[in-house]
mmCIF file of C-alpha atoms and ligand atoms in Angstrom:
data_model
loop_
_atom_site.group_PDB
_atom_site.id
_atom_site.type_symbol
_atom_site.label_atom_id
_atom_site.label_comp_id
_atom_site.label_asym_id
_atom_site.label_seq_id
_atom_site.Cartn_x
_atom_site.Cartn_y
_atom_site.Cartn_z
ATOM 1 C CA MET A 20 -12.208 -18.025 -6.660
ATOM 2 C CA THR A 21 -11.502 -20.881 -9.018
ATOM 3 C CA ALA A 22 -12.314 -20.084 -12.624
ATOM 4 C CA ALA A 23 -15.005 -22.405 -13.959
ATOM 5 C CA GLY A 24 -13.624 -25.403 -15.755
ATOM 6 C CA SER A 25 -9.967 -24.885 -14.830
ATOM 7 C CA ASN A 26 -8.365 -27.406 -12.546
ATOM 8 C CA SER A 27 -4.724 -27.525 -13.549
ATOM 9 C CA PRO A 28 -2.215 -26.594 -10.865
ATOM 10 C CA VAL A 29 -0.472 -23.371 -11.803
ATOM 11 C CA LEU A 30 1.974 -23.770 -8.921
ATOM 12 C CA SER A 31 3.084 -26.908 -7.130
ATOM 13 C CA THR A 32 5.875 -28.354 -5.049
ATOM 14 C CA GLN A 33 6.742 -32.026 -4.991
ATOM 15 C CA ALA A 34 8.520 -33.616 -2.017
ATOM 16 C CA LEU A 35 10.146 -30.261 -1.402
ATOM 17 C CA VAL A 36 12.908 -30.245 1.208
ATOM 18 C CA ALA A 37 14.583 -26.911 1.915
ATOM 19 C CA GLY A 38 16.359 -24.945 4.612
ATOM 20 C CA TYR A 39 18.965 -22.366 5.351
ATOM 21 C CA GLU A 40 21.673 -24.932 6.129
ATOM 22 C CA ARG A 41 22.289 -28.180 4.313
ATOM 23 C CA ASP A 42 22.033 -30.431 7.383
ATOM 24 C CA LEU A 43 18.977 -28.674 8.802
ATOM 25 C CA PRO A 44 15.858 -29.012 6.643
ATOM 26 C CA ILE A 45 13.030 -26.693 7.705
ATOM 27 C CA VAL A 46 10.600 -27.626 4.923
ATOM 28 C CA ARG A 47 10.684 -31.421 5.219
ATOM 29 C CA GLY A 48 8.935 -32.906 2.207
ATOM 30 C CA VAL A 49 6.054 -30.679 1.163
ATOM 31 C CA ASP A 50 3.577 -31.438 -1.623
ATOM 32 C CA PHE A 51 1.730 -28.200 -2.155
ATOM 33 C CA SER A 52 -0.478 -27.466 -5.105
ATOM 34 C CA VAL A 53 -2.473 -24.419 -6.166
ATOM 35 C CA GLN A 54 -5.054 -24.512 -8.956
ATOM 36 C CA THR A 55 -5.321 -21.727 -11.489
ATOM 37 C CA GLY A 56 -7.343 -18.836 -10.084
ATOM 38 C CA ASP A 57 -7.516 -20.299 -6.578
ATOM 39 C CA PHE A 58 -7.067 -18.417 -3.339
ATOM 40 C CA VAL A 59 -5.115 -20.607 -0.912
ATOM 41 C CA VAL A 60 -4.294 -19.639 2.648
ATOM 42 C CA LEU A 61 -1.231 -21.181 4.298
ATOM 43 C CA LEU A 62 -1.677 -21.488 8.057
ATOM 44 C CA GLY A 63 0.253 -22.994 10.926
ATOM 45 C CA PRO A 64 1.883 -22.159 14.253
ATOM 46 C CA ASN A 65 4.878 -19.867 14.666
ATOM 47 C CA GLY A 66 8.012 -21.495 13.374
ATOM 48 C CA ALA A 67 6.094 -24.089 11.312
ATOM 49 C CA GLY A 68 8.061 -23.134 8.213
ATOM 50 C CA LYS A 69 5.408 -21.117 6.363
ATOM 51 C CA SER A 70 7.769 -18.286 5.468
ATOM 52 C CA THR A 71 10.527 -20.739 4.624
ATOM 53 C CA LEU A 72 8.199 -22.618 2.254
ATOM 54 C CA VAL A 73 7.077 -19.515 0.361
ATOM 55 C CA LYS A 74 10.615 -18.095 0.300
ATOM 56 C CA THR A 75 11.807 -21.404 -1.131
ATOM 57 C CA ILE A 76 9.127 -21.267 -3.828
ATOM 58 C CA ALA A 77 10.230 -17.687 -4.587
ATOM 59 C CA GLY A 78 13.850 -18.803 -4.923
ATOM 60 C CA LEU A 79 15.186 -17.239 -1.726
ATOM 61 C CA VAL A 80 16.032 -20.365 0.313
ATOM 62 C CA PRO A 81 18.230 -23.257 -0.886
ATOM 63 C CA VAL A 82 16.344 -26.355 -2.067
ATOM 64 C CA HIS A 83 17.810 -29.610 -0.708
ATOM 65 C CA SER A 84 15.629 -31.886 -2.846
ATOM 66 C CA GLY A 85 12.267 -31.979 -4.605
ATOM 67 C CA THR A 86 10.813 -29.672 -7.240
ATOM 68 C CA VAL A 87 8.870 -26.456 -7.718
ATOM 69 C CA LEU A 88 6.693 -26.244 -10.831
ATOM 70 C CA LEU A 89 5.115 -23.088 -12.266
ATOM 71 C CA GLY A 90 2.666 -23.568 -15.109
ATOM 72 C CA GLY A 91 4.114 -27.040 -15.610
ATOM 73 C CA ALA A 92 7.716 -25.805 -15.956
ATOM 74 C CA ASP A 93 10.386 -26.838 -13.466
ATOM 75 C CA ILE A 94 11.537 -23.594 -11.833
ATOM 76 C CA THR A 95 13.286 -25.205 -8.846
ATOM 77 C CA ALA A 96 16.726 -23.853 -9.692
ATOM 78 C CA MET A 97 15.626 -20.615 -11.325
ATOM 79 C CA PRO A 98 17.001 -17.430 -9.701
ATOM 80 C CA SER A 99 14.345 -15.356 -7.906
ATOM 81 C CA HIS A 100 14.392 -12.459 -10.419
ATOM 82 C CA GLU A 101 13.771 -14.919 -13.258
ATOM 83 C CA LYS A 102 10.841 -16.412 -11.356
ATOM 84 C CA ILE A 103 9.327 -12.929 -11.132
ATOM 85 C CA ARG A 104 9.711 -12.584 -14.903
ATOM 86 C CA HIS A 105 7.915 -15.911 -15.293
ATOM 87 C CA GLY A 106 4.899 -14.619 -13.392
ATOM 88 C CA LEU A 107 5.607 -15.570 -9.787
ATOM 89 C CA ALA A 108 5.346 -12.545 -7.509
ATOM 90 C CA PHE A 109 6.258 -12.640 -3.832
ATOM 91 C CA VAL A 110 5.573 -10.096 -1.090
ATOM 92 C CA PRO A 111 7.930 -10.931 1.818
ATOM 93 C CA GLN A 112 6.896 -10.752 5.471
ATOM 94 C CA THR A 113 9.370 -7.956 6.210
ATOM 95 C CA GLU A 114 11.347 -5.373 4.285
ATOM 96 C CA ASN A 115 8.988 -5.464 1.325
ATOM 97 C CA ILE A 116 9.347 -1.771 0.419
ATOM 98 C CA PHE A 117 12.189 0.781 0.381
ATOM 99 C CA ALA A 118 11.183 3.105 3.232
ATOM 100 C CA THR A 119 13.588 5.917 2.323
ATOM 101 C CA LEU A 120 12.400 6.101 -1.298
ATOM 102 C CA THR A 121 9.190 7.612 -2.661
ATOM 103 C CA ILE A 122 6.137 5.605 -3.721
ATOM 104 C CA HIS A 123 7.043 6.257 -7.343
ATOM 105 C CA GLU A 124 10.658 5.199 -6.906
ATOM 106 C CA ASN A 125 9.502 1.986 -5.216
ATOM 107 C CA LEU A 126 7.332 1.161 -8.234
ATOM 108 C CA GLN A 127 10.034 2.176 -10.709
ATOM 109 C CA ILE A 128 12.502 -0.241 -9.134
ATOM 110 C CA ALA A 129 9.941 -3.043 -9.302
ATOM 111 C CA ALA A 130 9.234 -2.151 -12.949
ATOM 112 C CA ASN A 131 12.887 -2.441 -13.934
ATOM 113 C CA VAL A 132 12.392 -6.094 -14.857
ATOM 114 C CA LEU A 133 9.929 -5.014 -17.580
ATOM 115 C CA PRO A 134 10.859 -3.813 -21.062
ATOM 116 C CA LYS A 135 11.353 -0.017 -20.932
ATOM 117 C CA GLU A 136 8.311 0.806 -23.039
ATOM 118 C CA ARG A 137 5.945 -1.045 -20.676
ATOM 119 C CA ARG A 138 7.117 0.439 -17.387
ATOM 120 C CA ASN A 139 5.123 3.678 -17.283
ATOM 121 C CA ASP A 140 1.934 2.007 -18.479
ATOM 122 C CA ARG A 141 2.130 -0.565 -15.697
ATOM 123 C CA ILE A 142 2.864 2.018 -13.012
ATOM 124 C CA GLY A 143 -0.085 4.072 -14.318
ATOM 125 C CA ALA A 144 -2.337 1.014 -14.123
ATOM 126 C CA LEU A 145 -1.279 0.407 -10.524
ATOM 127 C CA TYR A 146 -1.943 4.028 -9.578
ATOM 128 C CA ALA A 147 -5.441 3.553 -10.991
ATOM 129 C CA MET A 148 -5.846 0.359 -8.968
ATOM 130 C CA PHE A 149 -4.467 1.942 -5.763
ATOM 131 C CA PRO A 150 -5.682 5.578 -5.764
ATOM 132 C CA ASP A 151 -4.155 6.128 -2.301
ATOM 133 C CA LEU A 152 -0.753 5.651 -3.909
ATOM 134 C CA GLY A 153 -1.592 7.415 -7.169
ATOM 135 C CA SER A 154 -2.603 10.592 -5.370
ATOM 136 C CA ARG A 155 0.868 11.080 -3.878
ATOM 137 C CA PRO A 156 3.629 9.490 -5.946
ATOM 138 C CA SER A 157 6.367 11.610 -4.376
ATOM 139 C CA HIS A 158 5.403 10.689 -0.799
ATOM 140 C CA ARG A 159 8.146 8.852 1.075
ATOM 141 C CA ALA A 160 7.184 5.189 1.594
ATOM 142 C CA GLY A 161 8.438 5.221 5.184
ATOM 143 C CA GLN A 162 5.839 7.851 6.056
ATOM 144 C CA LEU A 163 2.871 5.784 4.894
ATOM 145 C CA SER A 164 0.541 4.061 7.357
ATOM 146 C CA GLY A 165 1.006 0.330 7.927
ATOM 147 C CA GLY A 166 -1.895 -0.579 5.649
ATOM 148 C CA GLN A 167 -0.706 1.735 2.878
ATOM 149 C CA ARG A 168 2.787 0.279 3.106
ATOM 150 C CA GLN A 169 1.356 -3.185 2.577
ATOM 151 C CA MET A 170 -0.604 -1.886 -0.410
ATOM 152 C CA LEU A 171 2.604 -0.436 -1.851
ATOM 153 C CA ALA A 172 4.321 -3.794 -1.327
ATOM 154 C CA VAL A 173 1.430 -5.521 -3.123
ATOM 155 C CA ALA A 174 1.491 -2.926 -5.918
ATOM 156 C CA ARG A 175 5.240 -3.538 -6.376
ATOM 157 C CA ALA A 176 4.550 -7.263 -6.726
ATOM 158 C CA LEU A 177 1.767 -6.655 -9.265
ATOM 159 C CA VAL A 178 3.957 -4.531 -11.554
ATOM 160 C CA VAL A 179 4.836 -7.595 -13.632
ATOM 161 C CA GLU A 180 1.189 -8.749 -13.969
ATOM 162 C CA PRO A 181 1.963 -12.042 -12.220
ATOM 163 C CA SER A 182 -0.051 -15.205 -12.697
ATOM 164 C CA VAL A 183 0.615 -16.125 -9.057
ATOM 165 C CA LEU A 184 0.847 -13.727 -6.122
ATOM 166 C CA ILE A 185 2.298 -15.011 -2.831
ATOM 167 C CA LEU A 186 1.926 -12.825 0.251
ATOM 168 C CA ASP A 187 3.613 -13.529 3.586
ATOM 169 C CA GLU A 188 1.521 -12.133 6.454
ATOM 170 C CA PRO A 189 0.492 -8.787 4.957
ATOM 171 C CA SER A 190 -1.720 -8.214 8.005
ATOM 172 C CA ALA A 191 1.119 -8.305 10.560
ATOM 173 C CA GLY A 192 0.952 -5.373 12.923
ATOM 174 C CA LEU A 193 -2.229 -3.890 11.423
ATOM 175 C CA SER A 194 -5.441 -3.039 13.287
ATOM 176 C CA PRO A 195 -8.470 -5.296 12.595
ATOM 177 C CA LYS A 196 -10.152 -2.598 10.482
ATOM 178 C CA ILE A 197 -7.087 -2.149 8.303
ATOM 179 C CA VAL A 198 -6.606 -5.929 8.086
ATOM 180 C CA SER A 199 -10.079 -6.246 6.644
ATOM 181 C CA GLU A 200 -9.331 -3.476 4.106
ATOM 182 C CA VAL A 201 -6.093 -5.167 3.069
ATOM 183 C CA PHE A 202 -7.873 -8.538 2.779
ATOM 184 C CA ASP A 203 -10.621 -6.965 0.651
ATOM 185 C CA ARG A 204 -7.987 -5.655 -1.736
ATOM 186 C CA ILE A 205 -6.288 -9.030 -1.937
ATOM 187 C CA ALA A 206 -9.646 -10.750 -2.567
ATOM 188 C CA ALA A 207 -10.335 -8.265 -5.383
ATOM 189 C CA ILE A 208 -6.944 -9.013 -6.943
ATOM 190 C CA ASN A 209 -7.762 -12.726 -6.806
ATOM 191 C CA ASP A 210 -11.213 -12.090 -8.307
ATOM 192 C CA ALA A 211 -9.462 -10.312 -11.170
ATOM 193 C CA GLY A 212 -7.769 -13.625 -11.982
ATOM 194 C CA VAL A 213 -4.494 -13.651 -10.063
ATOM 195 C CA THR A 214 -3.909 -16.992 -8.323
ATOM 196 C CA THR A 215 -3.229 -16.121 -4.689
ATOM 197 C CA VAL A 216 -1.303 -17.762 -1.852
ATOM 198 C CA LEU A 217 -1.650 -15.969 1.478
ATOM 199 C CA VAL A 218 0.391 -16.880 4.559
ATOM 200 C CA GLU A 219 -1.560 -15.806 7.631
ATOM 201 C CA GLN A 220 -1.765 -15.844 11.416
ATOM 202 C CA ASN A 221 -5.177 -14.258 11.249
ATOM 203 C CA VAL A 222 -6.899 -17.609 10.926
ATOM 204 C CA LYS A 223 -10.551 -16.665 10.983
ATOM 205 C CA ALA A 224 -10.294 -13.742 8.596
ATOM 206 C CA ALA A 225 -8.081 -15.690 6.198
ATOM 207 C CA LEU A 226 -10.361 -18.745 6.110
ATOM 208 C CA ALA A 227 -13.275 -16.428 5.384
ATOM 209 C CA ILE A 228 -11.761 -15.122 2.130
ATOM 210 C CA ALA A 229 -9.794 -18.147 0.860
ATOM 211 C CA ASP A 230 -11.027 -21.071 -1.256
ATOM 212 C CA ARG A 231 -8.646 -23.637 0.228
ATOM 213 C CA ALA A 232 -6.414 -23.854 3.272
ATOM 214 C CA VAL A 233 -3.186 -25.721 3.891
ATOM 215 C CA ILE A 234 -1.929 -26.133 7.451
ATOM 216 C CA LEU A 235 1.785 -26.540 7.893
ATOM 217 C CA VAL A 236 3.190 -28.003 11.135
ATOM 218 C CA GLU A 237 6.904 -28.625 11.710
ATOM 219 C CA GLY A 238 7.728 -28.324 8.041
ATOM 220 C CA LEU A 239 5.054 -30.749 6.815
ATOM 221 C CA VAL A 240 1.507 -30.413 5.519
ATOM 222 C CA ALA A 241 -0.603 -31.518 8.494
ATOM 223 C CA HIS A 242 -4.011 -30.831 7.005
ATOM 224 C CA GLU A 243 -5.613 -29.292 3.937
ATOM 225 C CA GLY A 244 -9.060 -28.731 2.593
ATOM 226 C CA VAL A 245 -11.820 -26.334 1.668
ATOM 227 C CA ALA A 246 -11.353 -23.157 3.713
ATOM 228 C CA SER A 247 -14.981 -22.865 4.857
ATOM 229 C CA GLN A 248 -14.992 -26.498 6.044
ATOM 230 C CA LEU A 249 -11.761 -26.033 7.993
ATOM 231 C CA ALA A 250 -13.189 -22.926 9.598
ATOM 232 C CA ASP A 251 -16.077 -25.023 10.924
ATOM 233 C CA ASP A 252 -13.925 -27.922 12.095
ATOM 234 C CA PRO A 253 -13.298 -27.503 15.841
ATOM 235 C CA ILE A 254 -10.743 -30.291 15.964
ATOM 236 C CA VAL A 255 -8.622 -28.764 13.226
ATOM 237 C CA ALA A 256 -8.899 -25.383 14.865
ATOM 238 C CA GLU A 257 -7.829 -26.665 18.255
ATOM 239 C CA LEU A 258 -5.145 -29.076 17.121
ATOM 240 C CA TYR A 259 -3.363 -26.973 14.579
ATOM 241 C CA LEU A 260 -4.339 -23.380 14.930
ATOM 242 C CA GLY A 261 -4.382 -22.758 18.646
ATOM 243 C CA VAL A 262 -8.060 -21.775 18.608
ATOM 244 C CA ARG A 263 -9.937 -22.841 21.746
ATOM 245 C CA HIS A 264 -13.672 -23.477 21.524
ATOM 246 C CA THR A 265 -15.594 -22.643 24.658
ATOM 247 C CA LYS A 266 -18.914 -23.892 23.300
ATOM 248 C CA ASN A 267 -19.681 -27.206 21.673
ATOM 249 C CA PRO A 268 -20.650 -26.345 18.074
ATOM 250 C CA VAL A 269 -21.478 -29.938 17.052
ATOM 251 C CA SER A 270 -25.277 -29.605 16.993
ATOM 252 C CA SER A 271 -25.316 -26.218 15.257
HETATM 253 N N1 ATP B 325 17.106 -16.818 8.011
HETATM 254 C C1 ATP B 325 17.043 -17.930 8.756
HETATM 255 N N2 ATP B 325 18.171 -18.659 9.040
HETATM 256 C C2 ATP B 325 18.098 -19.785 9.783
HETATM 257 N N3 ATP B 325 16.948 -20.285 10.300
HETATM 258 C C3 ATP B 325 15.821 -19.626 10.053
HETATM 259 C C4 ATP B 325 15.792 -18.413 9.274
HETATM 260 N N4 ATP B 325 14.510 -17.991 9.187
HETATM 261 C C5 ATP B 325 13.762 -18.887 9.878
HETATM 262 N N5 ATP B 325 14.548 -19.864 10.393
HETATM 263 C C6 ATP B 325 14.076 -21.012 11.185
HETATM 264 O O1 ATP B 325 13.197 -21.794 10.388
HETATM 265 C C7 ATP B 325 12.101 -22.285 11.171
HETATM 266 C C8 ATP B 325 10.807 -21.919 10.471
HETATM 267 O O2 ATP B 325 10.708 -20.500 10.452
HETATM 268 P P1 ATP B 325 9.691 -19.746 9.519
HETATM 269 O O3 ATP B 325 10.036 -18.305 9.599
HETATM 270 O O4 ATP B 325 9.655 -20.380 8.176
HETATM 271 O O5 ATP B 325 8.308 -20.060 10.255
HETATM 272 P P2 ATP B 325 6.880 -19.410 10.096
HETATM 273 O O6 ATP B 325 5.919 -20.541 10.026
HETATM 274 O O7 ATP B 325 6.885 -18.446 8.969
HETATM 275 O O8 ATP B 325 6.685 -18.657 11.482
HETATM 276 P P3 ATP B 325 5.958 -17.255 11.826
HETATM 277 O O9 ATP B 325 4.515 -17.597 11.959
HETATM 278 O O10 ATP B 325 6.557 -16.877 13.130
HETATM 279 O O11 ATP B 325 6.238 -16.264 10.738
HETATM 280 C C9 ATP B 325 12.276 -21.705 12.562
HETATM 281 O O12 ATP B 325 12.853 -22.691 13.373
HETATM 282 C C10 ATP B 325 13.213 -20.549 12.369
HETATM 283 O O13 ATP B 325 14.018 -20.364 13.509
HETATM 284 MG MG1 MG B 326 6.614 -16.409 8.834
#
């Protein structure tokens, strides 16, 4: 939720054009802005460029033109590990943990960007926040359930106490019950003050926990607004999100 009285964007992109090859922009001029403390969900059809946009923000896809600002500073050309140090944490859609390593080793690697004396304190704090991980630090990550793996990936991202946490489809492949557990944890992290950007396919569940929603179509922002209002907008749902309404909700 947005902290009372704060309305400065902590993260924004301006006319951002980016893609894997120079002559093939995938993100085609995106203005995207997230207020301090907000929970924004990024929606859109498969191939819309959601992952490419968040990877570009994280410094993992070449920028063709435009800017990325974090806390007012231009971080467009900053290497991804420096962005992490500046408070921008990113949980990728795939390969977000080291499956052959233990839970503890996964957290230690993430903590390597911190000064030595802070590392153990932060890992201890994360074990307190995620008791499922804290109860078995020497468990191999690859043997965890899907939901626990996502929690480990989130814990790795939180090691640096980021100001902004970006998650790319943490619900992929999880059962509805586990999705709701994962979403509850993410909502709690946001409530604790971490600005959150969540890329999701799970439209209904995501709109239910987010403050704002941005819909990306073919590399451009097609629609944005208050999440609860978008959830109730049948035209938006049908046009952009592939949701078909069998009943007319107009008079409700
Ligand atoms: N590593 C890559 N190299 C080249 N092209 C890529 C790469 N990753 C994605 N693309 C292309 O970029 C476009 C946007 O893909 P992207 O993964 O950003 O979409 P998305 O909105 O995240 O989709 P999904 O909902 O399926 O995750 C697609 O046409 C895709 O083929
Ligand atoms: Mg994606």
